Each structure stands twice: as C-alpha cells, then as structure tokens.
Coordinates of C-alpha atoms and ligand atoms in Angstrom, one line a residue:
X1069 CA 0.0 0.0 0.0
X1070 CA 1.7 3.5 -1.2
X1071 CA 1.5 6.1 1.3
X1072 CA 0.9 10.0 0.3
X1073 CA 2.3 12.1 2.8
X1074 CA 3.1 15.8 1.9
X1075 CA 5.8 18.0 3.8
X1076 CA 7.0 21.1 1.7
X1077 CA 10.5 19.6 0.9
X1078 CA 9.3 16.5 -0.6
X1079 CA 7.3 17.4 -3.0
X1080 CA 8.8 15.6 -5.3
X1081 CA 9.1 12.0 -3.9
X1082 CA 5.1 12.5 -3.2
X1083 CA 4.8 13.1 -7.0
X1084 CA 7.1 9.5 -7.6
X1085 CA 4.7 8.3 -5.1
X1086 CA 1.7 9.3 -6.8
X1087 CA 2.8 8.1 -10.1
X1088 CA 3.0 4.2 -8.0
X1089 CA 0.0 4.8 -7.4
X1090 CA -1.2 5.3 -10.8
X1091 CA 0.7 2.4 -11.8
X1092 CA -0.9 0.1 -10.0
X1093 CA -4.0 0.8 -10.7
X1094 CA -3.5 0.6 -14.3
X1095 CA -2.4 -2.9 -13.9
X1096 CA -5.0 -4.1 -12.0
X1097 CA -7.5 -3.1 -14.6
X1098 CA -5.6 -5.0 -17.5
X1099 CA -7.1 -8.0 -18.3
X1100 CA -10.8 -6.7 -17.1
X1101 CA -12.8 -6.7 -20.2
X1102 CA -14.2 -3.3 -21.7
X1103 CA -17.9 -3.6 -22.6
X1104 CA -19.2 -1.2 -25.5
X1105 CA -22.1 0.4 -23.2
X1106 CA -21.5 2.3 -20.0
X1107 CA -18.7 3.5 -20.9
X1108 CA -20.0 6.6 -23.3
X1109 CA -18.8 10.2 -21.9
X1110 CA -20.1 11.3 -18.8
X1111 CA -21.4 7.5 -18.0
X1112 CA -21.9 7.5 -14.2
X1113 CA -19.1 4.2 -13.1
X1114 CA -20.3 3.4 -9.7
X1115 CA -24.1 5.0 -10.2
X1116 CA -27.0 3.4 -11.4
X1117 CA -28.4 4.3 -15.3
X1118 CA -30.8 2.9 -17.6
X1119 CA -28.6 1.7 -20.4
X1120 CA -30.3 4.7 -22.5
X1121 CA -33.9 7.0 -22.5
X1122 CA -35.2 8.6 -19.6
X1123 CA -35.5 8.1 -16.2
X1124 CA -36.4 10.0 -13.0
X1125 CA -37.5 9.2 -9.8
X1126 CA -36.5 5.6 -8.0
X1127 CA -39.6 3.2 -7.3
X1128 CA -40.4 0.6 -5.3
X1129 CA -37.1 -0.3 -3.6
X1130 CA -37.5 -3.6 -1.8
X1131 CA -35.4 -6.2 -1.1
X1132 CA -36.6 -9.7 -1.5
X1133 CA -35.3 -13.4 -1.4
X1134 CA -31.2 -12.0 -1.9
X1135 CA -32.2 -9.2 -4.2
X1136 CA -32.3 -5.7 -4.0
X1137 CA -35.1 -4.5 -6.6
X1138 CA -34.9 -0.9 -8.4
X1139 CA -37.5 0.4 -10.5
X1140 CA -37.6 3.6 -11.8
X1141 CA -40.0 6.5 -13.8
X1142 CA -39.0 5.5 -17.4
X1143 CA -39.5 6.8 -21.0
X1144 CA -39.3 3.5 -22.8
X1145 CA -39.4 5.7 -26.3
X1146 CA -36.8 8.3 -25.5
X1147 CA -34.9 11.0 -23.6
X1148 CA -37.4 13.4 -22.1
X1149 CA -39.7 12.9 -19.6
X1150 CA -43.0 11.0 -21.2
X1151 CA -45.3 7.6 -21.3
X1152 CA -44.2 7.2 -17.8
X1153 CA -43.7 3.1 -17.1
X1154 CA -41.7 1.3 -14.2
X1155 CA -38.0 0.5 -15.6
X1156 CA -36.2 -2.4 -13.3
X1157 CA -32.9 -3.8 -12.4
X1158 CA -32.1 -5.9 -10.2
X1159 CA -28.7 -6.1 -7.7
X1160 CA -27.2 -8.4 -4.8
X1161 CA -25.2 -5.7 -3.4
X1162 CA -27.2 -2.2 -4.0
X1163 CA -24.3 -1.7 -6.6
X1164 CA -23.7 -4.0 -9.3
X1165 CA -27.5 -3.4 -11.7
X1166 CA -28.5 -5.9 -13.8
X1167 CA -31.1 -4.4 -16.0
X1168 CA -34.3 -5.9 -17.2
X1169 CA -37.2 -5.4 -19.5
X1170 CA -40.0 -2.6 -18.0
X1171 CA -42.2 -4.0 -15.3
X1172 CA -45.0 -2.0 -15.3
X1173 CA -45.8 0.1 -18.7
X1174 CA -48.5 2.6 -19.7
X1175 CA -51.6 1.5 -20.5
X1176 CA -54.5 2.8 -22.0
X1177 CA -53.9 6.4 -21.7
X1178 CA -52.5 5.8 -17.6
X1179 CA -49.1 6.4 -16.9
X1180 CA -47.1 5.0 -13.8
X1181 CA -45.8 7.2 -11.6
X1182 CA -44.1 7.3 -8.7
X1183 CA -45.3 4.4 -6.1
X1184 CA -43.5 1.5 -4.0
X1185 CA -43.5 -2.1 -3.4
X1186 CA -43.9 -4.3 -0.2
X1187 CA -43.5 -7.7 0.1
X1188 CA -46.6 -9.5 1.5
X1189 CA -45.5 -12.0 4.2
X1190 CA -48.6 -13.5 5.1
X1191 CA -50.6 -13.1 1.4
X1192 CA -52.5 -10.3 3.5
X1193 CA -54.0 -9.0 0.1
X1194 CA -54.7 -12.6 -1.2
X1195 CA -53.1 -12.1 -4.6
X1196 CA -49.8 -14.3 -3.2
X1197 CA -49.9 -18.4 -4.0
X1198 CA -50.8 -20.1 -0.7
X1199 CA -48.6 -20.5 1.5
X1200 CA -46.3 -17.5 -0.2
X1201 CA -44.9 -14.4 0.6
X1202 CA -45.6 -12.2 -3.4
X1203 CA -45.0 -8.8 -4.4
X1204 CA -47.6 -5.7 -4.1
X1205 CA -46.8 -2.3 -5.8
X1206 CA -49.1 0.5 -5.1
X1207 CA -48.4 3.2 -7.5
X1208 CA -49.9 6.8 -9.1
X1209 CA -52.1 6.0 -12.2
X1210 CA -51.8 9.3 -13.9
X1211 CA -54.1 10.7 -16.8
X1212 CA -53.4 13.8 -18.2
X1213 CA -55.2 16.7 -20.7
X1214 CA -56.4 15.9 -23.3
X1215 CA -58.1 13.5 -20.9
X1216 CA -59.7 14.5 -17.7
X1217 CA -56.4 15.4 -15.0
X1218 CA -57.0 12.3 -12.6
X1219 CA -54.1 11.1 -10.4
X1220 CA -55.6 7.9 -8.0
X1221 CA -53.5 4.8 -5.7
X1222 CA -53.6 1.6 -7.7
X1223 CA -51.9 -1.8 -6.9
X1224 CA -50.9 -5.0 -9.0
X1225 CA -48.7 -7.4 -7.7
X1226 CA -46.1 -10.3 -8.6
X1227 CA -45.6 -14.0 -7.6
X1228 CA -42.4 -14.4 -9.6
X1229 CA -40.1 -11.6 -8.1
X1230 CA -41.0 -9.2 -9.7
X1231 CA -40.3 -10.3 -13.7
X1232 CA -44.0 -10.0 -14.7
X1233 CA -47.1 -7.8 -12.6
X1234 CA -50.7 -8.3 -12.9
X1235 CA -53.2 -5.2 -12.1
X1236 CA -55.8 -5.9 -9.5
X1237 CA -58.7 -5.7 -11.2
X1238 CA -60.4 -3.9 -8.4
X1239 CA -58.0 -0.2 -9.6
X1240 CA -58.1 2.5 -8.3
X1241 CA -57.6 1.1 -4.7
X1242 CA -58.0 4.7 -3.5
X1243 CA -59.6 8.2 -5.6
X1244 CA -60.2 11.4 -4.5
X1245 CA -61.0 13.1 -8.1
X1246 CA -58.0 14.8 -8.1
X1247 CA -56.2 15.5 -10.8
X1248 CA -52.9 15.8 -8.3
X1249 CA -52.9 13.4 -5.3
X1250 CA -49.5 11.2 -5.4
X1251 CA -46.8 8.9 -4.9
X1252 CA -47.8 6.5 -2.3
X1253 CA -45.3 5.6 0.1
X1254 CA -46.4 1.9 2.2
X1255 CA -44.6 -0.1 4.9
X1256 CA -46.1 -2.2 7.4
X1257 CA -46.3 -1.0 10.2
X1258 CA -45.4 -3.6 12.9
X1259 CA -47.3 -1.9 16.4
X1260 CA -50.5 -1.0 14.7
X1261 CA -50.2 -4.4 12.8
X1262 CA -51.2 -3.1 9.4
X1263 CA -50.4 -1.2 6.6
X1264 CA -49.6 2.3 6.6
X1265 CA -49.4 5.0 3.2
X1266 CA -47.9 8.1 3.0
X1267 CA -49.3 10.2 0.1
X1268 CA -49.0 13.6 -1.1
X1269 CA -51.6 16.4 -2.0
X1270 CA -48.9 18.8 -3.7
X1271 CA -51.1 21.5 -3.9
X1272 CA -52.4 21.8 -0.5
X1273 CA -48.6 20.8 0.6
X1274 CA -50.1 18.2 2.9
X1275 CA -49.0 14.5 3.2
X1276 CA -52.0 12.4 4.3
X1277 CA -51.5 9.2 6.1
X1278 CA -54.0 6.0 4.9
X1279 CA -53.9 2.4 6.6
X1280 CA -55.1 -0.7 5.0
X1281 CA -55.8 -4.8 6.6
X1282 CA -55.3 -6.0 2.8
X1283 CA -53.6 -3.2 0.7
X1284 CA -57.2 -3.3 -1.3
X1285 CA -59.1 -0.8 1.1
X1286 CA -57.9 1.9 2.6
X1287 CA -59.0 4.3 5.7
X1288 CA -57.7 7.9 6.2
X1289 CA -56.1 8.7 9.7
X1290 CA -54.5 11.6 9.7
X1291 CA -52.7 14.4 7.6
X1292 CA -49.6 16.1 7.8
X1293 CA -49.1 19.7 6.8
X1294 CA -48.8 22.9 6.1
X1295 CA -45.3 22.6 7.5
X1296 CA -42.1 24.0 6.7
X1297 CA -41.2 25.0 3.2
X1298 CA -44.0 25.4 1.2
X1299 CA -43.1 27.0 -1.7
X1300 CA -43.6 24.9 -4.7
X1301 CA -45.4 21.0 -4.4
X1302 CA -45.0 18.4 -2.2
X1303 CA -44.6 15.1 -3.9
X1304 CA -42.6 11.7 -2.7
X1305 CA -43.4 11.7 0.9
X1306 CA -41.5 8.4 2.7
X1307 CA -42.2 7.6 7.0
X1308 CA -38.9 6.0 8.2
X1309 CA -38.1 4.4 11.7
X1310 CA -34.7 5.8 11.9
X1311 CA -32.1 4.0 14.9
X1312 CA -29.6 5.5 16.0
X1313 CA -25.8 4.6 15.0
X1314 CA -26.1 2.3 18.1
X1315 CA -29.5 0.8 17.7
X1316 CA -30.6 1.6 21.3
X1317 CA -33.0 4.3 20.2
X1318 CA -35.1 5.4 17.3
X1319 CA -37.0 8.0 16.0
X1320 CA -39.2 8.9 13.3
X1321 CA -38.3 11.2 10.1
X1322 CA -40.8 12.5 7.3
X1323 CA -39.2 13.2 4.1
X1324 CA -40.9 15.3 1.3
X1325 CA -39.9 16.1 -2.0
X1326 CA -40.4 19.8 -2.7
X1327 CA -40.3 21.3 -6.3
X1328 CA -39.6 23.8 -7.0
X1329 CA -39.3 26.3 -5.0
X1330 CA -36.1 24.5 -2.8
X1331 CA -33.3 26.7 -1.1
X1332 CA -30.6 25.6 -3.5
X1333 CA -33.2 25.8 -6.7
X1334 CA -35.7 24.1 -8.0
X1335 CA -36.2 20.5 -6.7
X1336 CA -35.1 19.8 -3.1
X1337 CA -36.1 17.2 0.3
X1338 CA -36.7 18.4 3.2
X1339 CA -37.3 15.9 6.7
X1340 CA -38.8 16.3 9.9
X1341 CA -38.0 14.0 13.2
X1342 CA -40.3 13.4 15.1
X1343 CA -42.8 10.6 16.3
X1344 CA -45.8 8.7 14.7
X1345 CA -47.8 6.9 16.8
X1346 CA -49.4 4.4 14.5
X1347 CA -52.1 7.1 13.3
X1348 CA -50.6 10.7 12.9
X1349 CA -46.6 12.3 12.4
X1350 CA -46.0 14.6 15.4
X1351 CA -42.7 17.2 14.4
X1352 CA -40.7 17.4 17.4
X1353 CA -39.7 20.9 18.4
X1354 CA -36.0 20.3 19.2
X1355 CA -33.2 22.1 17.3
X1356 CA -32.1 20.0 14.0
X1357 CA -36.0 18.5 13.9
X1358 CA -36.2 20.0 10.6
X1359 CA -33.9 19.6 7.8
X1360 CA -33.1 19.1 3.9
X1361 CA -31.2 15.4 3.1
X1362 CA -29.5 17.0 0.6
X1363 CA -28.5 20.5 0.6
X1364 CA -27.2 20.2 -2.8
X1365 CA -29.1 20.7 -6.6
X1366 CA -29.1 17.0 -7.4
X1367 CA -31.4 14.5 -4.8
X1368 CA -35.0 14.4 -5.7
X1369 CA -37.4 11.6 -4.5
X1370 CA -35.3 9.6 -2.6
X1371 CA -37.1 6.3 -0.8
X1372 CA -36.4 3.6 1.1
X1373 CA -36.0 0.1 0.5
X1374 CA -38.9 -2.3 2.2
X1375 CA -38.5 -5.5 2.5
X1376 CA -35.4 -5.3 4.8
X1377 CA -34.5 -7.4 8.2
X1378 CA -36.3 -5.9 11.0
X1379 CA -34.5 -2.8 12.8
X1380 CA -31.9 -2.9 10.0
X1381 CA -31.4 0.4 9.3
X1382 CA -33.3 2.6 6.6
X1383 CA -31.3 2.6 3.4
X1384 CA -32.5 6.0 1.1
X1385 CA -31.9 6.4 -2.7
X1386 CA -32.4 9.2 -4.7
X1387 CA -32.7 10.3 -8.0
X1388 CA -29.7 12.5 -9.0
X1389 CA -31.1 15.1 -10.6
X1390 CA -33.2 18.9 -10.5
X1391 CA -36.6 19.6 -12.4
X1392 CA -34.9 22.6 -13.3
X1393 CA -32.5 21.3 -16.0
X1394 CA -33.3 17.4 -16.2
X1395 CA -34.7 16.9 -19.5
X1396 CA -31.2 19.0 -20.7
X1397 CA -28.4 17.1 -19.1
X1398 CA -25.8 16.5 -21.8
X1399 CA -25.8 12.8 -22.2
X1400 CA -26.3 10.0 -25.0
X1401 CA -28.0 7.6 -25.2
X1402 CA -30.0 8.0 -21.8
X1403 CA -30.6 10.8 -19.1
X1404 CA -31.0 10.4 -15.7
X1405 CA -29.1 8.7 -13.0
X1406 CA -29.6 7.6 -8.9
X1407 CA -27.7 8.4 -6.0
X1408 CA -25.4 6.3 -4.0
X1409 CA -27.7 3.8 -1.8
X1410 CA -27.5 5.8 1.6
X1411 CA -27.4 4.0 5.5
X1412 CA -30.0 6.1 7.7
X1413 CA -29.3 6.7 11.9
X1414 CA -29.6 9.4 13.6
X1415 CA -28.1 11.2 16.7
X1416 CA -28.0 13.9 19.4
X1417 CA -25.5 15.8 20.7
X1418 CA -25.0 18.9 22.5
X1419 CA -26.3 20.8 18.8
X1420 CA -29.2 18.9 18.5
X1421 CA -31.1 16.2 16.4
X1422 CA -29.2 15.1 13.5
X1423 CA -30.1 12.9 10.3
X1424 CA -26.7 11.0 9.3
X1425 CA -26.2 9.4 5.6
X1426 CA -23.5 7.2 4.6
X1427 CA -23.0 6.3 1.0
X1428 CA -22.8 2.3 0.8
X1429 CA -20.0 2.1 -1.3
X1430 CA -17.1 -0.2 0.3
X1431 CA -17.5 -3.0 -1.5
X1432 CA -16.2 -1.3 -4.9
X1433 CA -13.6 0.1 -3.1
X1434 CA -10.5 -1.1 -4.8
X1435 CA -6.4 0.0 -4.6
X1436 CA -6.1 2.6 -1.8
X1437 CA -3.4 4.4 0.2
X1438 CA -3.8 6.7 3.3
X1439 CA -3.3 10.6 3.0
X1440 CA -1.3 12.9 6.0
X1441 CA -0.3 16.3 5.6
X1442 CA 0.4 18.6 8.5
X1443 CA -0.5 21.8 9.1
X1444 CA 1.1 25.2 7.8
X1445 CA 2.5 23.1 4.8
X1446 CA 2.7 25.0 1.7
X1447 CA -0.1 23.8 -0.8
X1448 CA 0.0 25.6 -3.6
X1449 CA 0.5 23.3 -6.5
X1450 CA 0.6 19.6 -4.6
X1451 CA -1.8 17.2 -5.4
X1452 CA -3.0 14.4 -2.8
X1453 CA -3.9 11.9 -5.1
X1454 CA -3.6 11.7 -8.9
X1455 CA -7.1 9.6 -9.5
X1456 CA -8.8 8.1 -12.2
X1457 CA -12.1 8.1 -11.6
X1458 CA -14.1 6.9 -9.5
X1459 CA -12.9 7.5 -6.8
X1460 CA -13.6 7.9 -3.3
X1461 CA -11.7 10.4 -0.4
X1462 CA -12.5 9.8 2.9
X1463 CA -10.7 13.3 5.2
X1464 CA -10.7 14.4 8.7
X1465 CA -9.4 18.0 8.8
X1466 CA -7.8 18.9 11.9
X1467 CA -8.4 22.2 14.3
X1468 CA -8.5 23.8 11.7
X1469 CA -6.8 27.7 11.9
X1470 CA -8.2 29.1 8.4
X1471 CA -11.5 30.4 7.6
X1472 CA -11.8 28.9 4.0
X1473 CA -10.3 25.3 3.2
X1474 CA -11.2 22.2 1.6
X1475 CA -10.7 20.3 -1.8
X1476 CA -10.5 21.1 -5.5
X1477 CA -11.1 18.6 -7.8
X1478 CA -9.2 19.8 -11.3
X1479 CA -10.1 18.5 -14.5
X1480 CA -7.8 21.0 -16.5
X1481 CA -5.9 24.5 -14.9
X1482 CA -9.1 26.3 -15.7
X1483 CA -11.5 23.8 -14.7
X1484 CA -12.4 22.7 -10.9
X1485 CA -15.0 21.7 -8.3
X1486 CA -14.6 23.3 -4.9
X1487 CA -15.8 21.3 -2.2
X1488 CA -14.9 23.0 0.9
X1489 CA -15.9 24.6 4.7
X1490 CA -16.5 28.4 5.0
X1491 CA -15.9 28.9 8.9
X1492 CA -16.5 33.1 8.7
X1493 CA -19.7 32.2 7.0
X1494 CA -20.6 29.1 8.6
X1495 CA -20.8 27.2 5.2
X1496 CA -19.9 23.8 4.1
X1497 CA -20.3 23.9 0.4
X1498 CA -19.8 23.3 -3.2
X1499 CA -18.6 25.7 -5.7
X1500 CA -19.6 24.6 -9.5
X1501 CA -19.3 27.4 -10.7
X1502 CA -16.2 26.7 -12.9
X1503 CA -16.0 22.6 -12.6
X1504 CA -17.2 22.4 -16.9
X1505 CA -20.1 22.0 -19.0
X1506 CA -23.5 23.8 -18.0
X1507 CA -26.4 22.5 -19.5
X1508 CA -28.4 25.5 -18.7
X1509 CA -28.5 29.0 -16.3
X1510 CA -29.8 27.4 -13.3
X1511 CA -26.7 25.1 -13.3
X1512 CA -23.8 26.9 -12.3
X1513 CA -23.9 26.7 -8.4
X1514 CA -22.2 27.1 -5.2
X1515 CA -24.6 24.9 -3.0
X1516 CA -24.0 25.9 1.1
X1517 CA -25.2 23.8 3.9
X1518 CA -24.9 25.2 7.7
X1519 CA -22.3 24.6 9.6
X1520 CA -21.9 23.0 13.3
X1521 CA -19.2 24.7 14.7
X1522 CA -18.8 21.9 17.4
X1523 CA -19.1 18.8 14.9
X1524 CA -15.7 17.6 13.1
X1525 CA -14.8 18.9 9.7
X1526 CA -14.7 15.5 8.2
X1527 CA -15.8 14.8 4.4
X1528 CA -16.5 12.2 2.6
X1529 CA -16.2 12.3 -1.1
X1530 CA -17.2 10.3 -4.1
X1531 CA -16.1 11.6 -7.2
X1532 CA -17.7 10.1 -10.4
X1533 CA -17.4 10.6 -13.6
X1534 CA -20.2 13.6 -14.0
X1535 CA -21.2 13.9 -10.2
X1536 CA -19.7 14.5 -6.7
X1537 CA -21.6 13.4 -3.5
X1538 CA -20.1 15.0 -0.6
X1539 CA -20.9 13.8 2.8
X1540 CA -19.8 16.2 6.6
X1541 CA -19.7 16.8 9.3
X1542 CA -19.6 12.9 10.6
X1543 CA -22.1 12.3 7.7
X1544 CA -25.1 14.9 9.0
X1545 CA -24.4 17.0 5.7
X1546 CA -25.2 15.1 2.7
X1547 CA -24.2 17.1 -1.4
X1548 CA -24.8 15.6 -4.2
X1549 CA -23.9 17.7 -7.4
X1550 CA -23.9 16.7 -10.9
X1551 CA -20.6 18.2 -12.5
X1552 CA -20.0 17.8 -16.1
X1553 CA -15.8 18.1 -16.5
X1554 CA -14.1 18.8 -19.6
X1555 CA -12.0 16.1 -19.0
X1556 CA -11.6 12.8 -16.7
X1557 CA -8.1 14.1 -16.4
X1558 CA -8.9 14.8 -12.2
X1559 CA -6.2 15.8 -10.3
X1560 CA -7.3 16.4 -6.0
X1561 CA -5.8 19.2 -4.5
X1562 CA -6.4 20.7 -1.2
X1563 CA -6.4 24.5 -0.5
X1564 CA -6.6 26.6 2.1
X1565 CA -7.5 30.6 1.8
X1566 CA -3.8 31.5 2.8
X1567 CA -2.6 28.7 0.9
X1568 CA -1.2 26.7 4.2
X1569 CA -2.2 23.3 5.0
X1570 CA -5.6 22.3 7.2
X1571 CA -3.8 19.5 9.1
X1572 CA -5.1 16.3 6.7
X1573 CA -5.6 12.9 8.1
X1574 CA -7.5 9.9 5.7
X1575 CA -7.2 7.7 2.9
X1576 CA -8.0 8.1 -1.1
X1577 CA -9.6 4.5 -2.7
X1578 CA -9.6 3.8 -6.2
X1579 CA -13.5 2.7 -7.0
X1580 CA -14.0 -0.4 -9.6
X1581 CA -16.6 0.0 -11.9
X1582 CA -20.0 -1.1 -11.2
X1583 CA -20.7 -1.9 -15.2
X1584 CA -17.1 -4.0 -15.8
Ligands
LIG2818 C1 -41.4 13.7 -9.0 C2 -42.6 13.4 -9.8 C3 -43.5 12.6 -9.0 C4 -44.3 11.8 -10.0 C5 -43.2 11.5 -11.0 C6 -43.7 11.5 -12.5 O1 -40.2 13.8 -9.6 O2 -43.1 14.6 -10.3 O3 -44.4 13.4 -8.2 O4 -44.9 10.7 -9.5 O5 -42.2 12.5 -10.9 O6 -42.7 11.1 -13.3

C-alpha cells in the first residue's frame, strides 16, 4: 500500500509516489474486459443508469429473497420525460445493476408514476400463491389533458419476483378526483399491525396518512401539513423508523420532496423527526428536527428500500437530478441517473437532532493508500492523489486555523470543483461554478449547507465521472452535485485561503466500476 504524505520539501518523492500509485492501478485493470455500453462520456461508473432513454425518480425499492429491486420512472421511447412506465434492475449488493425489461408500462392512456413495493409476508391482500410471501406495488395511475387530469392509488402485484405484474382488477384502490394526489409511500407497520401510506396532496402541501388490513381498502387517519417549506409542491413523501448509530434508540423522520421552489433551486427534500404513533406524524420541536437530506441541486425523490430485516437500518436512494434542467443534461443515449444507496441513523449531541447518511459504497472500493499532511504546509500546486475516476476520499481535517479550506477537484488548470468549509460564513459547500459543462442558467452553483461549529470537519467524497456526493460533518451533511468536467483528467488538490495546509488525516480509494 503506497503512502501519500506531503511535507513542503518532498514534493517531489510525493509526486514518484503518486505516479505508483497510478501504476498500479493501471495494472489491475488490464485484463478486465471493456464492454461497449456504460462507458460513453459522462457515463456515471459506480451510479445506477438505464442503459439509455429517460429516467427520473427511483420506485419501489424492496429487497426480497437475496435481491435488492430498483424500478424507476422511465421513458421507454426516448430521452425526455414522457409515457411514464416502471424500468427495473435488479442487484445483490445495492451496486452492481442488472437491468431488465420494463415491469410495469402505460396503458391505456395511464401512466405509472411514482409508487413503492412491499412484500406481502402472510398473502394479506390474497393475490400471493398459498402458503407464499408475493409482491404488491401501489403506484400513481396518472391521466393527463387531453383527458380529464385524474391522479388515483392503484396496486398489482407479482408471484415471480418481480419479472411479470398483474393489475388488481379492483384499480383504483384509493380516488379522490384529483387531478394531483400522489406517490404513495407503504410499509407495514409492525405496532398498529397493518399497513400504513404516506401520500402527497402537492397542492395543498399536505401529506396524508392512509392504513389498510389487505392493501385493497384503505381508511384515512390523519394528515400532515402545512409545514415547513412550502413553496412549490409536495410530492414523494417516505415515513422511516430511523435508529440510531447504536441501535438503542429510534425516531421517526418525514421526508418530502419539494419542487420547486427548494433553497438551492428548483427541486429539493426536506425531513422532519419526530414521532408517529401508528395514526398521525407529530414534528418534534428540538433544534435539528427539521432539515433538507441533501442540501445540494441533485437528490430528488429519494425512498427507502422495504422488505429489509427488521430494525436494519433505513437505506434512502435518490434520484440524481433537479426539475430545473433534467430533460437538458448532456448525455447520449439515456438521461438520468440515482444516487449512491445511503445508511439512515440518527443522533443527538449537544447541537441537537441530526439525520446521518453514509454512502454504501465499500464494496467497490479497490487499490487505496492513506493521505497525511500537516498543518502550515505550503499547498499551492501539490496534489494528494492523482485519480482516475471513481474515486472515493475519505478526510478528517484537523483544528482547523483558516477560515476557508477544503478540496479542488481539477479536470484542466481552468477547470475545478470546490468542495470546501467556510468557517466566517458558517458554510460547508460546493462551488460549481467553474467545474465544466453547463447545460443550462440554473446550473452553475455554489450549494451551502450550515455549519456545526462543534461537529468535526470531516468529508467524505465520491467523485464520479459527472457527479460528486459529498458527505460532513460525521455524515449529517449530505451534497450531491452533478458536474459535467471537460476532462476525466482529475487531479485532487487541497487548499486553504492563505494557501497553508488544514492538518489532513485519511485515505484516497480507487473505486472499480459497477458496469465491468
Ligand atoms: C417527482 C414526480 C412525482 C411523479 C413523477 C412522475 O419527480 O413529479 O411526483 O410521480 O415525478 O414522473
């Protein structure tokens, strides 16, 4: 394992060092076959894609007899948003996709939106073989002008996980004559003993909460809202149990899509902790109750996966994207792409509440070596790692004495991504503004989350090949921009606003593909 260590006179035998480094990870790649797809430019390496047209939001996450199940809002006809339909893939590890043929398409004039999936352990709603656990998904059914605006709750399930679905024939299991009332979220819910939705009214900004014996017939119990931000609609709604990092305690969070109208621009999440008592939410009042789980431009409609061991903990995926430029992200021959899969706990400390994310990513985690540089050291011009990408940075700054430090991420002299913590303003952020391609106005950014002042600056980075996700503060911040580079040339510097060292300890890993 090659170490990086940087003290001003040895710049040089750090630069031998880093060239090892390189080395070796070329020749662990030889041999690995190149396939002709997923590898285009700006292919995410170690993010899910459809292998090409559109997609958007993530549905019906569940994991079920050793597979993790992704569907997704899909364009089977192209690269805009349109005939929505349920794309799949399938994964043992949340990773590595497999994908396969669309599981739920439009019919008749209906398209299939946003919706989930639960696995029904004891044939509750009767459509499982007997003496089998099946799949149920209860999505959107959406009709649009020239037809009458409806949006209603329908379900169809699956008894041969999840390659071919069958409507109930009973649909719509739940209609309000609305022509926007959406995105069911269900779970079952173990205390009240049955099943519980979470549903959004956009307009109204109110998430209301439905339970159900049989997934067929539903009863309202409560509502949720006005709360918060209100500013544009509410769609995706999810109810987690969230542990925390010990698993002694537990609370609940609410997490609602909001677009647009969010603080960075255009489509943004924001959650509440709190409790639900089988029947209605309840926001606690404590400082950090309320929140955004990404307080960058590019999570939208992240959800859970059902479906996994009891008082594991919540695991969140997103899709990677903003309303505001989606349909003009400049990639061939699909557009859209998900987040890392995310690890949900929360905690409390002398700040308050806290929502923590980490990226499940170790087992692509490939060549690595550790990175130390102490304090005061000159940095102008020293990289800490010379990477191909992806890769993944993992940093724990030290007392820090400057204001402004952090990382650049250079794909040519004129060309970087700033991540970095503002400690005059109280900012962690990142600074697009100069990291490439900018597929429209509302792109160029410099994304800011608040800063704890007694939290450690840590950060966690994965750096694809047209996205950063930055995680800090001991993983309460979550970041996720897109970044289009001009080349995948990256070379990591860190910088400081005097130009002397933050005193750096933690370790650089070389990511293998999830496609090769
Ligand atoms: C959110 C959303 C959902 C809807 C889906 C349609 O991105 O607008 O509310 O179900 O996309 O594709």
């Amino acid at each position: 394992m090659e170490s990086i260590r940087v003290s001003h006179p040895m710049r040089w035998a750090v630069m031998a060092e880093i060239v090892l480094f390189a080395l070796s990870g070329i020749s662990q790649r030889a041999g690995i076959s190149q396939t002709a797809h997923y590898d285009e430019p700006f292919r995410p390496q170690v993010h899910f894609s459809p292998r090409e047209h559109w997609t958007n939001d993530p549905n019906g996450l569940v994991y079920f007899h050793g597979e993790y199940h992704l569907f997704f809002q899909y364009n089977p006809f192209g690269d805009t948003w349109g005939h929505m339909s349920w794309g799949h893939a399938v994964s043992t590890d949340m990773l590595h996709w497999h994908e396969l043929p669309i599981a739920l398409p439009e019919k008749d004039g209906m398209m299939i939106f946003t919706g989930s999936i639960v696995v029904d352990r004891k044939n509750s709603s009767g459509f499982c073989l007997p003496d089998t656990e099946c799949l149920v998904a209860i999505y959107t059914g959406s009709r649009e002008p020239p037809q009458i605006h409806r949006q209603t709750q329908n379900i169809a399930f699956s008894r041969d996980k999840g390659r071919t679905w069958t409507p109930f024939a009973g649909n719509p299991v739940l209609d309000l004559q609305l022509g926007d009332f959406r995105d069911p979220s269900v779970s079952w819910n173990e205390e009240a003993r049955q099943w519980i939705m979470a549903v959004s009214l956009p307009k109204e900004h109110k998430i209301r909460f439905y339970a159900s014996p049989d997934l067929k017939t539903w009863a309202q119990l409560s509502e949720f809202g006005p709360a918060g931000d209100i500013a544009g609609d509410w769609e995706c709604p999810d109810l987690l149990k969230v542990p925390s990092a010990n698993g002694k305690d537990s609370i609940w969070a609410l997490k609602i899509g909001l677009n647009p109208g969010a603080p960075q621009g255009g489509s943004g999440e924001q959650y509440f902790l709190g409790s639900f008592d089988g029947k209605a939410f309840t926001p606690s009042l404590k400082h950090g109750a309320h929140g955004w789980t990404n307080y960058g431009k590019d999570d939208y409609c992240a959800i859970s996966f059902n479906g996994l061991r009891k008082n594991q903990h919540p695991i969140l995926l997103g899709w990677m994207n903003n309303w505001q430029y989606a349909a003009k992200l400049p990639t061939s021959p699909w557009r859209g792409q998900m987040s890392l899969p995310r690890r949900l706990s929360f905690m409390k400390d002398e700040a308050g509440l806290a929502l923590r994310q980490k990226p499940v990513i170790d087992r692509l985690r490939g060549v690595s070596a550790p990175i130390t540089v102490q304090s005061g050291v000159d940095l102008r011009g020293v990289d800490i790692a010379q990477t191909t990408i992806p890769n993944e940075l993992d940093l724990h700054f030290e007392k820090p004495s400057e204001d402004v430090f952090g990382v650049r991420l250079y794909s040519d002299e004129q060309h970087w991504t700033e991540i970095g913590f503002d400690r005059q303003k109280g900012e962690f952020y990142i600074d697009r503004t100069r990291s490439g391609t900018a597929p429209s106005p509302a792109f160029p950014a410099r994304t800011t989350a608040p800063l704890v002042a007694s939290r450690p600056y840590s950060l966690r980075l994965v750096v694809d090949r047209s996205s950063v996700e930055a995680y800090a503060q001991n993983d309460t911040i979550a970041m996720t921009n897109l970044i289009y580079p001009v080349s995948q040339n990256s070379k990591i510097q860190l910088f400081s606003a005097s130009g002397k060292a933050v005193a750096v300890k933690g370790r650089t890993w070389k990511l293998h593909s999830i496609w090769r």
